Amino acid sequence: MSVIGAGHRSIPAPSRHTVLRFPEYLCELVPDSPGVRRFSAIYIDNQDPKKFRREAEGILLPIELRSLGDLRQHLSARSAADFEQGRTVELDGWILSQTEADSLTLATLYRMG
Amino acid sequence: MFANLSDLGETKQISCDLCIVGGGAAGITIAREMIGSPLSVCLVESAEEYHQPTQDLYQATQQSRKRSRSLETGVHYGATAHLSRIRHFGGTTNHWGGYCIPLTPHDLAKKDWMPDSGWPIEWEELNAFYPRAQAICGAGPFVYDERLWDTTSRKSYAFDPDYIVNRFFQFSPPIRFGDKYGDDLKSAANINVLFDANAVKIGLQSNTKSADHIAVRSLKGKTAHIRARHYIIACGGMENARLLLDSNDVTSDGVGNSRGLVGRYFMDHLYDTIGALLVSERPQKILDQYAETVPDKPSHPLAGKEPTMFQPIFSASEAAQNRNKAGGVIVMLRGEWARPDEGIDAVYQAIHDQNREVTGEYGDHLLDILFNLDTSLTEMKSYMQGKHPDHMPVLFAIAEQAPNRDSRITLSDQRDALGRPRAHIDWQLSETDLRTFAQMPRLLAREFGRLGIGRVHVSPWLDEDAIYLYRKDFSRVLEPGRHHSGTTRMASDPAKGVVNAECRLFDVENISIAGSSVFPTIGYANPTLTIVALALRLAEHLKKQLA
């Protein structure tokens, strides 16, 4: 399954602080669990993990990230917009926003190093 | 007056202006409309009260097909044919659930992507009779829109009307038409109700253009002929076709069947679970919001002196149906499997406890729940194996079946106690019906997701990857609504229907059909309200014609 919409990030670019803290916050938000790993495996399918990671970060990184709450709010807003614009994926019967699927999978990739 | 055929002595012939065959919602409604008119009316009905040997006349056979191993869970339609409809005075209103909802203009419209759709009458013509039908059915004010929210303290969600719209059921107590309106007919000077009189044959005149009589017979063998200027067949969606097809001694294909359409286009509503909802707040909140309720604002003009129960439901918008080339479908939430002390409800509670100050808004914590799906994976596994979850509201759908020429009622090789061929059911569905169901979890997922209400899990039988398994015969997994319809469909062109826009047979000038068998399409609405509205319309027409 591909990450649709990659490369459509608007400028300005995220701050250095945001880029550094984003993986930490995302891993804190997304639990390390068999369910998340299962969803991630289905979603990434046989794509190149590096390419997926690069494209997903391009989509998900907020401009400014001060706290975990910021990230939760950012992803919630993005999810709502995904649903409105039809950017959904079906994983194991669940209809999720692309943002949710990207987040689950990206967190799993971060943990894998 | 009420009488029994067996009490009529040597009488072999009864004459009247109008003979109505069948004392259900349609037949009783038409007979009541004739009270006080100059017309003499004879309504024939099998039994006054429930009588098992009479009820058994409704047993039917079903077309057998090779089954796929994955589709063993479906209903055996023929096995329930004698249970789903009731053969005594009052007809199937003797066990209906009281669900009232009108058809919409979209339901009656011709859709290019739905072959054989389109009613030959405008919706306004039907709508003119709905308010009276509503009163006869014993429901509240004829209002089925968002104004009903205002009679309660509940609030609607702000759905995008291009995707999901709220519709509403109103509930009759429910009215049992025989009990409620029997005395009206009994005391009417121009109405005779004849029980123990099973219509067994329509006798045509030799020119085949008009009916000469209806032959009736009791289970004990007493027979008589009813001769009338006009006849109304109002026996129900299966029996109307059966009686026409079995009246084949003058015309070999039966009465009204010169085009071979009687019994075809047999439709029913389709019931099934289409998924479950993982809610961002406690599930009970949305369950309460979309549960059956009565107005709790007694001063509201729509509440009435005796508030009528109603229930909000989710429906696929007309625009969505058009985009998806699919029929109408509604969804009710069911929470009967919810167990508040277990499963993911514990997660809801924990989040609620930790974030007490902000739990009033939808969606704030959805990600927490979503990212903790592990909590429910054991249940999800069970669910995917066909078991219901015990912690998520279930999305239960009622869908329209599209007209299908190959879905039909014919005559069986087996015979009933009166020597008549039983009805033989060959219920067939189509790709359109599958699309009708499949659209709904996706539409709900979009809107529930956009509004932060929750996330949808699609039932395995509608999952994108599994759907191919069901393409050939997915009727096996569905529960029919037992709203038998379409077998004497209404049309403007004799080549496309059995009755004309006035519900009169194209082939026979003095026989009309009443009931859901004339519906060219059925929408998702329970049929009783529309059956009664069409009966009122037919009565008005015949009063003028026969005057």
XYZ file of C-alpha atoms in Angstrom:
660
model
C 0.000 0.000 0.000
C 1.507 3.330 -0.950
C 1.556 6.586 0.928
C -0.683 8.715 -1.215
C -0.085 12.398 -1.019
C 3.638 12.317 -0.239
C 5.472 15.420 -1.339
C 2.544 17.737 -0.715
C 3.946 19.240 2.485
C 3.516 22.938 2.669
C 6.322 25.310 3.628
C 7.763 26.520 5.942
C 9.708 23.421 6.907
C 9.415 21.957 10.425
C 11.842 23.294 12.969
C 14.913 21.296 13.969
C 13.404 20.736 17.390
C 10.296 19.291 15.796
C 12.255 16.962 13.558
C 14.237 15.684 16.515
C 11.329 15.199 18.909
C 8.799 13.825 16.455
C 9.913 10.140 16.599
C 10.006 10.244 20.383
C 6.557 11.730 20.700
C 5.080 9.450 18.064
C 6.465 6.354 19.791
C 5.069 7.628 23.050
C 1.658 8.089 21.457
C 1.587 4.773 19.601
C 2.031 1.794 21.895
C 4.409 -0.985 21.008
C 1.978 -3.845 20.728
C 1.305 -6.908 18.577
C -1.768 -5.212 17.155
C 0.106 -2.135 16.008
C 2.874 -4.267 14.550
C 0.312 -6.370 12.734
C -1.433 -3.329 11.266
C 1.927 -1.875 10.267
C 3.019 -5.047 8.524
C -0.182 -5.163 6.501
C -0.011 -1.482 5.641
C 3.604 -1.294 4.549
C 3.150 -4.517 2.572
C 6.332 -4.944 0.554
C 7.305 -1.303 0.193
C 10.828 -0.127 0.865
C 10.803 0.876 4.571
C 13.235 3.734 4.037
C 11.177 5.222 1.287
C 7.992 4.776 3.327
C 9.594 6.457 6.326
C 10.779 9.396 4.278
C 7.403 9.916 2.629
C 5.410 9.421 5.830
C 7.562 11.919 7.703
C 7.026 14.343 4.855
C 3.305 14.046 5.388
C 3.039 13.772 9.154
C 5.613 16.187 10.542
C 3.983 19.257 12.023
C 5.526 22.697 11.620
C 5.933 23.125 15.342
C 5.906 20.468 18.022
C 6.180 21.482 21.643
C 4.480 18.608 23.406
C 2.811 15.266 23.069
C -0.498 17.111 23.196
C 0.554 19.103 20.140
C 1.181 15.915 18.226
C -2.099 14.326 19.303
C -3.985 17.437 18.222
C -2.075 17.618 14.940
C -2.760 13.985 14.073
C -6.416 14.220 15.115
C -6.943 17.211 12.849
C -5.143 15.498 9.989
C -7.239 12.359 10.510
C -10.478 14.305 10.372
C -9.315 15.989 7.164
C -8.351 12.604 5.700
C -11.807 11.246 6.304
C -13.398 14.320 4.786
C -11.233 14.044 1.687
C -11.583 10.298 1.323
C -7.987 9.436 2.246
C -8.811 6.216 4.060
C -7.328 2.756 4.172
C -8.862 -0.566 5.179
C -6.687 -2.660 7.454
C -8.001 -5.917 8.871
C -11.507 -4.604 8.386
C -10.849 -1.281 10.100
C -11.447 1.837 8.053
C -8.733 4.238 9.199
C -7.467 7.550 8.030
C -4.255 7.525 6.088
C -2.714 9.577 8.884
C -3.533 6.900 11.421
C -2.175 4.129 9.239
C 0.978 6.138 8.494
C 1.447 6.919 12.202
C 1.092 3.323 13.327
C 3.528 2.142 10.717
C 6.048 4.942 11.175
C 6.192 4.353 14.911
C 6.840 0.683 14.283
C 9.647 1.549 11.875
C 11.209 3.937 14.404
C 11.278 1.163 16.981
C 12.900 -1.187 14.507
C 15.669 1.384 14.126
C -71.861 -7.991 8.905
C -69.611 -10.924 9.683
C -70.482 -14.409 8.435
C -68.871 -17.762 7.827
C -69.015 -19.474 4.482
C -70.012 -22.724 6.169
C -73.018 -21.001 7.768
C -74.522 -19.909 4.472
C -76.478 -23.117 3.886
C -77.048 -23.929 0.257
C -75.975 -20.519 -0.966
C -73.696 -20.980 -3.934
C -73.437 -17.449 -5.160
C -72.968 -14.082 -3.520
C -73.351 -10.882 -5.513
C -71.924 -7.471 -4.670
C -70.422 -4.411 -6.279
C -66.935 -4.915 -4.945
C -65.247 -8.109 -3.826
C -62.077 -7.732 -1.758
C -59.956 -10.839 -1.364
C -57.895 -10.601 1.808
C -58.484 -8.877 5.132
C -55.058 -7.464 5.906
C -53.915 -3.859 6.077
C -54.867 -3.159 2.452
C -58.163 -5.043 2.327
C -59.476 -3.693 5.620
C -58.438 -0.143 4.716
C -60.285 -0.286 1.395
C -63.385 -1.855 2.962
C -63.497 0.878 5.610
C -63.279 3.519 2.903
C -66.409 2.019 1.344
C -68.490 2.303 4.530
C -71.527 4.474 3.848
C -70.998 4.432 0.104
C -73.703 3.118 -2.220
C -71.484 0.155 -3.057
C -72.094 -3.284 -1.605
C -68.842 -4.876 -0.543
C -67.892 -8.455 0.226
C -64.520 -9.002 1.879
C -63.450 -12.626 1.910
C -60.911 -13.849 4.443
C -59.678 -17.297 5.405
C -60.304 -17.121 9.129
C -61.520 -14.723 11.778
C -58.969 -15.906 14.338
C -55.714 -17.777 14.224
C -56.319 -21.307 12.984
C -53.354 -23.603 12.454
C -54.714 -25.596 9.477
C -55.528 -22.292 7.773
C -52.114 -20.869 8.579
C -50.524 -23.965 7.092
C -51.982 -23.022 3.718
C -49.123 -20.508 3.587
C -46.393 -23.119 3.574
C -44.189 -22.755 0.531
C -41.307 -24.449 -1.172
C -37.984 -22.909 -2.079
C -35.651 -23.259 -5.021
C -32.612 -25.184 -3.919
C -29.188 -24.232 -5.137
C -25.744 -25.569 -4.660
C -24.340 -23.966 -1.550
C -20.875 -22.694 -1.002
C -19.323 -23.928 2.209
C -18.709 -20.369 3.349
C -22.361 -19.439 3.008
C -24.103 -21.899 5.259
C -25.461 -19.422 7.725
C -28.302 -17.976 5.669
C -32.003 -18.377 6.197
C -34.065 -21.006 4.438
C -36.694 -18.717 3.033
C -39.261 -21.383 2.234
C -39.147 -22.742 5.745
C -40.391 -19.453 7.137
C -42.937 -18.546 4.471
C -45.860 -19.724 6.625
C -44.549 -17.918 9.701
C -43.723 -14.518 8.273
C -47.250 -13.735 7.068
C -50.453 -14.312 8.942
C -53.563 -15.795 7.371
C -56.481 -14.539 9.422
C -58.441 -11.309 9.819
C -55.975 -8.438 10.158
C -53.422 -10.316 8.064
C -49.791 -9.743 8.825
C -50.596 -6.709 10.972
C -51.369 -9.394 13.557
C -47.651 -9.647 14.178
C -46.021 -6.566 12.641
C -43.608 -4.540 14.702
C -45.310 -1.195 14.061
C -42.441 0.349 12.067
C -43.728 3.304 10.026
C -41.683 5.256 7.499
C -42.679 6.627 4.095
C -40.951 6.079 0.794
C -39.063 9.107 -0.528
C -39.199 10.722 -3.976
C -35.805 9.135 -4.635
C -37.238 5.696 -3.841
C -39.853 6.143 -6.557
C -37.518 7.674 -9.138
C -36.134 5.921 -12.161
C -32.410 5.361 -11.724
C -30.407 4.586 -14.863
C -28.108 2.299 -12.933
C -30.979 0.308 -11.378
C -32.743 -1.618 -14.156
C -36.541 -1.705 -13.944
C -36.652 1.050 -11.333
C -39.155 3.890 -11.448
C -42.775 4.083 -10.365
C -45.407 5.189 -12.891
C -46.802 7.699 -10.399
C -45.279 10.818 -8.922
C -44.309 10.776 -5.266
C -46.669 13.693 -4.580
C -49.563 11.486 -5.598
C -48.560 8.930 -2.987
C -47.631 11.544 -0.426
C -51.143 12.964 -0.569
C -52.362 9.797 1.159
C -49.568 9.346 3.680
C -50.982 11.555 6.459
C -54.250 9.617 6.550
C -52.384 6.334 6.283
C -50.260 7.454 9.212
C -53.355 8.015 11.324
C -54.810 4.655 10.334
C -51.544 2.978 11.268
C -51.696 4.663 14.648
C -48.425 6.583 14.446
C -47.863 10.233 15.399
C -47.813 13.390 13.285
C -46.703 12.825 9.722
C -43.211 14.191 10.297
C -40.120 12.187 9.444
C -37.376 14.761 9.396
C -34.935 16.557 11.680
C -37.766 18.392 13.419
C -38.301 15.267 15.508
C -35.010 15.972 17.308
C -36.615 19.130 18.668
C -39.171 17.111 20.611
C -36.391 15.666 22.749
C -33.260 16.812 24.489
C -31.131 14.855 22.017
C -28.987 16.483 19.377
C -28.109 15.410 15.885
C -24.607 15.072 14.527
C -23.623 17.497 11.779
C -23.415 14.923 9.009
C -22.482 16.008 5.514
C -25.802 15.488 3.665
C -23.893 14.335 0.612
C -23.004 11.208 2.564
C -25.218 10.479 5.563
C -28.632 11.835 6.499
C -30.748 11.113 9.536
C -34.049 9.406 8.889
C -36.620 8.372 11.451
C -38.935 5.508 12.203
C -42.173 6.190 13.964
C -43.824 3.354 15.792
C -47.417 2.260 15.770
C -48.425 0.660 19.136
C -48.713 -1.523 16.809
C -52.252 -1.484 15.485
C -53.746 -4.914 14.762
C -56.050 -3.974 11.915
C -58.577 -6.758 12.555
C -58.954 -5.922 16.234
C -58.917 -2.180 15.711
C -61.181 -1.824 12.697
C -63.232 -5.043 12.717
C -66.178 -3.479 14.522
C -66.362 -0.688 11.924
C -66.864 -3.290 9.229
C -69.149 -5.479 11.309
C -71.599 -2.672 11.926
C -71.548 -1.262 8.390
C -74.714 -1.947 6.429
C -72.998 -2.228 3.084
C -70.023 -4.366 4.134
C -70.079 -8.145 4.423
C -67.029 -9.945 5.755
C -67.061 -13.606 4.884
C -64.737 -15.852 6.880
C -63.663 -19.397 6.234
C -63.619 -18.346 2.603
C -60.320 -19.122 0.946
C -60.096 -17.662 -2.539
C -59.075 -20.571 -4.726
C -59.675 -19.362 -8.252
C -60.389 -16.267 -10.282
C -62.970 -17.161 -12.913
C -62.573 -15.219 -16.129
C -65.254 -14.583 -18.664
C -64.662 -16.315 -21.964
C -63.291 -13.149 -23.547
C -60.590 -13.188 -20.812
C -60.859 -9.415 -20.514
C -62.929 -9.375 -17.352
C -63.455 -11.506 -14.299
C -66.715 -13.379 -13.827
C -66.321 -14.510 -10.227
C -63.980 -15.449 -7.423
C -64.337 -19.040 -6.243
C -63.993 -19.507 -2.490
C -63.756 -22.686 -0.486
C -63.707 -23.578 3.179
C -61.327 -26.148 4.581
C -64.344 -28.409 5.054
C -65.178 -28.254 1.366
C -67.996 -25.708 1.227
C -67.702 -23.651 -1.952
C -69.286 -20.516 -3.365
C -68.782 -17.970 -6.101
C -68.540 -14.259 -5.388
C -69.748 -12.226 -8.345
C -68.924 -8.531 -8.371
C -68.569 -5.612 -10.698
C -65.000 -5.203 -9.549
C -62.486 -7.314 -7.644
C -59.509 -6.382 -5.501
C -56.862 -8.992 -4.794
C -55.203 -8.065 -1.497
C -53.669 -11.275 -0.188
C -50.046 -10.249 0.226
C -46.879 -10.212 -1.839
C -46.698 -13.952 -2.380
C -50.360 -14.904 -2.394
C -51.438 -12.289 -4.917
C -49.098 -13.880 -7.443
C -50.050 -17.390 -6.415
C -53.779 -16.749 -6.882
C -53.260 -15.128 -10.291
C -50.931 -17.887 -11.486
C -53.170 -20.666 -10.224
C -56.257 -19.228 -11.956
C -55.167 -20.876 -15.171
C -58.168 -22.733 -16.492
C -59.148 -20.072 -19.050
C -55.710 -18.607 -19.752
C -53.017 -21.224 -19.272
C -50.465 -18.820 -17.821
C -52.911 -17.538 -15.241
C -54.757 -14.256 -14.879
C -53.007 -11.007 -15.755
C -49.958 -12.878 -16.959
C -49.939 -12.449 -20.737
C -46.394 -11.052 -20.514
C -45.143 -13.658 -18.086
C -44.460 -11.086 -15.368
C -46.744 -12.282 -12.569
C -44.561 -13.552 -9.750
C -41.377 -12.031 -11.164
C -39.405 -9.237 -9.501
C -39.968 -10.772 -6.076
C -38.201 -8.454 -3.631
C -37.609 -8.270 0.062
C -35.658 -6.093 2.410
C -32.216 -7.338 3.299
C -31.087 -7.367 6.909
C -27.580 -7.904 8.148
C -24.813 -6.629 10.352
C -22.382 -4.572 8.310
C -19.842 -3.767 10.976
C -19.231 -2.343 14.398
C -18.347 1.064 15.742
C -15.439 1.868 18.006
C -16.686 5.020 19.673
C -14.523 7.814 20.980
C -16.745 8.228 24.004
C -18.626 5.728 26.057
C -20.660 3.590 23.639
C -23.820 4.029 25.662
C -23.970 7.713 24.752
C -24.428 7.178 21.037
C -26.609 4.148 21.693
C -28.934 6.313 23.760
C -28.899 9.049 21.150
C -30.034 6.692 18.393
C -32.323 4.506 20.474
C -36.097 4.408 20.325
C -37.515 7.292 22.306
C -40.643 9.290 22.988
C -40.711 13.101 22.911
C -39.681 14.440 26.299
C -40.829 18.003 25.635
C -44.590 17.710 26.096
C -45.199 21.315 25.126
C -43.621 20.868 21.709
C -46.261 20.978 18.929
C -45.046 17.693 17.467
C -45.082 15.864 20.770
C -48.860 15.496 20.747
C -51.145 14.481 23.574
C -50.047 10.880 23.332
C -46.399 11.060 22.269
C -45.441 8.465 19.704
C -42.199 6.597 19.913
C -39.653 7.316 17.217
C -36.113 6.314 16.418
C -33.385 8.158 14.499
C -31.474 6.082 11.978
C -28.534 6.686 9.659
C -29.237 6.493 5.953
C -27.098 6.684 2.846
C -27.832 10.002 1.168
C -29.427 10.048 -2.250
C -26.257 11.599 -3.668
C -24.207 8.746 -2.236
C -26.596 6.162 -3.656
C -26.243 7.756 -7.066
C -22.454 7.927 -6.836
C -22.226 4.317 -5.720
C -24.889 3.066 -8.130
C -26.528 1.474 -5.128
C -29.924 1.232 -3.486
C -31.202 2.744 -0.274
C -29.899 1.536 3.063
C -30.300 2.531 6.678
C -28.373 1.588 9.773
C -29.512 1.207 13.340
C -27.127 0.905 16.250
C -27.492 -2.170 18.356
C -25.882 -2.454 21.718
C -27.285 -5.664 23.001
C -23.831 -7.182 23.133
C -22.332 -4.326 25.110
C -20.968 -5.342 28.493
C -20.013 -2.175 30.321
C -17.646 -3.835 32.772
C -15.440 -5.538 30.245
C -13.316 -5.148 27.182
C -12.599 -1.801 25.670
C -15.190 -0.083 27.805
C -12.590 -0.227 30.540
C -10.356 1.838 28.285
C -13.087 4.395 27.754
C -13.572 4.612 31.477
C -9.867 4.997 32.158
C -9.564 7.785 29.641
C -12.653 9.416 31.014
C -11.260 9.292 34.538
C -7.885 10.704 33.527
C -9.253 13.500 31.374
C -12.393 14.426 33.182
C -12.151 18.056 32.214
C -12.286 17.561 28.456
C -14.417 14.479 27.879
C -17.361 16.498 26.685
C -15.984 16.769 23.165
C -15.929 14.043 20.601
C -12.652 12.891 19.230
C -10.247 14.279 21.791
C -9.060 10.870 22.763
C -9.831 8.834 19.747
C -6.192 8.352 18.950
C -5.582 6.974 22.394
C -8.295 4.449 21.818
C -7.220 3.678 18.312
C -3.624 3.175 19.321
C -4.770 0.815 22.027
C -6.657 -1.472 19.717
C -4.780 -4.342 21.256
C -7.249 -4.184 24.073
C -9.882 -5.434 21.720
C -7.891 -7.755 19.512
C -9.104 -10.887 21.234
C -12.643 -9.757 20.646
C -11.828 -8.727 17.100
C -10.513 -12.192 16.409
C -13.773 -13.674 17.650
C -15.677 -11.157 15.612
C -13.845 -12.077 12.450
C -14.731 -15.682 13.141
C -18.370 -14.697 13.083
C -19.039 -13.892 16.733
C -20.404 -10.568 17.839
C -18.194 -8.234 19.814
C -19.270 -7.459 23.323
C -18.007 -3.934 23.580
C -18.808 -2.019 20.405
C -22.191 -0.910 19.089
C -23.137 -3.060 16.133
C -24.135 -1.465 12.825
C -27.267 -3.248 11.717
C -28.440 -2.458 8.190
C -31.749 -2.677 6.397
C -31.222 -2.473 2.663
C -33.284 -2.164 -0.456
C -33.297 -5.070 -2.851
C -33.140 -3.892 -6.438
C -35.733 -5.230 -8.912
C -34.570 -8.539 -10.339
C -36.583 -10.263 -13.060
C -35.176 -13.679 -12.142
C -36.259 -13.434 -8.510
C -39.716 -14.904 -8.525
C -42.690 -16.727 -7.102
C -44.006 -19.637 -9.149
C -46.300 -22.568 -8.458
C -44.878 -25.535 -6.609
C -45.403 -29.202 -7.385
C -46.628 -29.593 -3.829
C -50.255 -28.886 -2.947
C -51.979 -27.507 0.119
C -55.010 -28.842 1.991
C -57.313 -27.185 -0.550
C -55.570 -28.946 -3.418
C -53.903 -25.783 -4.657
C -50.234 -25.606 -5.676
C -48.140 -24.042 -2.968
C -46.035 -20.969 -3.689
C -42.517 -21.741 -4.819
C -39.885 -19.163 -3.917
C -36.771 -18.450 -5.939
C -35.310 -15.416 -4.190
C -32.362 -14.018 -6.096
C -30.138 -11.059 -5.376
C -27.785 -9.081 -7.576
C -24.536 -7.160 -7.641
C -26.511 -3.986 -7.006
C -27.670 -5.380 -3.672
C -24.106 -6.103 -2.689
C -23.108 -2.531 -3.559
C -26.043 -1.242 -1.534
C -24.677 -2.877 1.596
C -21.008 -2.280 0.866
C -21.391 1.485 0.546
C -22.729 1.976 4.043
C -19.777 1.148 6.331
C -17.595 3.344 4.118
C -20.042 6.251 4.262
C -20.387 5.912 8.016
C -16.617 5.579 8.457
C -16.118 8.816 6.566
C -18.600 10.769 8.622
C -17.830 9.176 11.984
C -14.143 9.757 11.303
C -14.585 13.319 10.081
C -16.657 14.234 13.123
C -14.429 12.341 15.536
C -17.265 10.071 16.600
C -15.401 6.824 16.104
C -13.986 4.238 13.741
C -15.812 1.584 11.784
C -14.890 -2.045 11.504
C -16.424 -3.642 8.426
C -18.079 -7.032 8.786
C -15.945 -9.728 7.193
C -18.551 -10.472 4.552
C -18.205 -6.913 3.228
C -14.449 -6.695 3.555
C -12.779 -5.694 0.298
C -10.602 -8.777 0.271
C -13.339 -11.235 1.136
C -16.167 -9.857 -0.912
C -15.399 -12.004 -3.937
C -16.339 -15.066 -1.927
C -19.934 -13.944 -1.782
C -20.447 -12.652 -5.277
C -22.194 -15.719 -6.644
C -24.818 -16.201 -3.972
C -24.534 -13.932 -1.005
C -28.203 -14.270 -0.166
C -27.117 -17.090 2.116
C -25.646 -14.732 4.638
C -28.572 -12.355 4.730
C -31.731 -12.281 6.742
C -34.816 -11.281 4.721
C -37.131 -8.643 6.133
C -40.102 -10.750 5.041
C -41.660 -7.779 3.284
C -42.687 -9.677 0.173
C -43.027 -7.263 -2.720
C -42.952 -6.669 -6.438
C -44.698 -9.759 -7.818
C -47.470 -7.808 -9.592
C -45.464 -4.679 -10.242
C -46.954 -1.366 -11.270
C -45.892 0.133 -14.609
C -47.044 2.528 -17.270
C -46.171 0.044 -20.013
C -47.919 -3.383 -20.121
C -44.636 -4.884 -21.284
C -43.004 -3.909 -18.002
C -45.620 -4.573 -15.379
C -48.710 -6.423 -14.290
C -50.868 -3.500 -13.143
C -51.194 0.031 -14.406
C -50.726 3.231 -12.415
C -54.212 2.764 -10.945
C -53.254 -0.731 -9.751
C -55.615 -2.404 -12.227
C -54.471 -5.472 -14.157
C -53.458 -4.567 -17.698
C -55.096 -7.754 -18.940
C -58.378 -7.699 -16.998
C -60.522 -4.617 -16.744
C -62.238 -5.362 -13.435
C -59.445 -6.654 -11.199
C -57.205 -4.419 -9.115
C -54.309 -5.420 -6.895
C -53.590 -3.972 -3.466
C -50.552 -4.440 -1.289
C -46.796 -4.427 -1.644
C -46.897 -6.738 -4.659
C -47.507 -3.641 -6.795
C -44.314 -1.881 -5.604
C -41.894 -1.549 -8.552
C -39.119 -0.763 -6.072
C -39.162 -0.986 -2.286
C -36.580 1.434 -0.934
C -35.623 0.530 2.618
C -38.912 1.591 4.192
C -41.046 -0.956 5.975
C -44.039 -1.362 3.660
C -47.151 -1.132 5.841
C -47.539 2.647 5.752
C -47.177 2.692 1.961
C -49.523 -0.289 1.581
C -52.187 1.648 3.472
C -51.533 4.868 1.506
C -51.885 3.025 -1.795
C -55.026 1.303 -0.501
C -56.566 4.690 0.266
C -55.634 5.875 -3.205
C -57.161 2.789 -4.820
C -60.339 3.136 -2.740
C -60.741 6.747 -3.799
C -60.296 5.792 -7.431
C -62.763 2.903 -7.281
C -65.411 4.905 -5.465
C -65.443 7.279 -8.404
C -65.246 4.552 -11.008
C -67.983 2.376 -9.563
C -70.302 5.169 -8.483
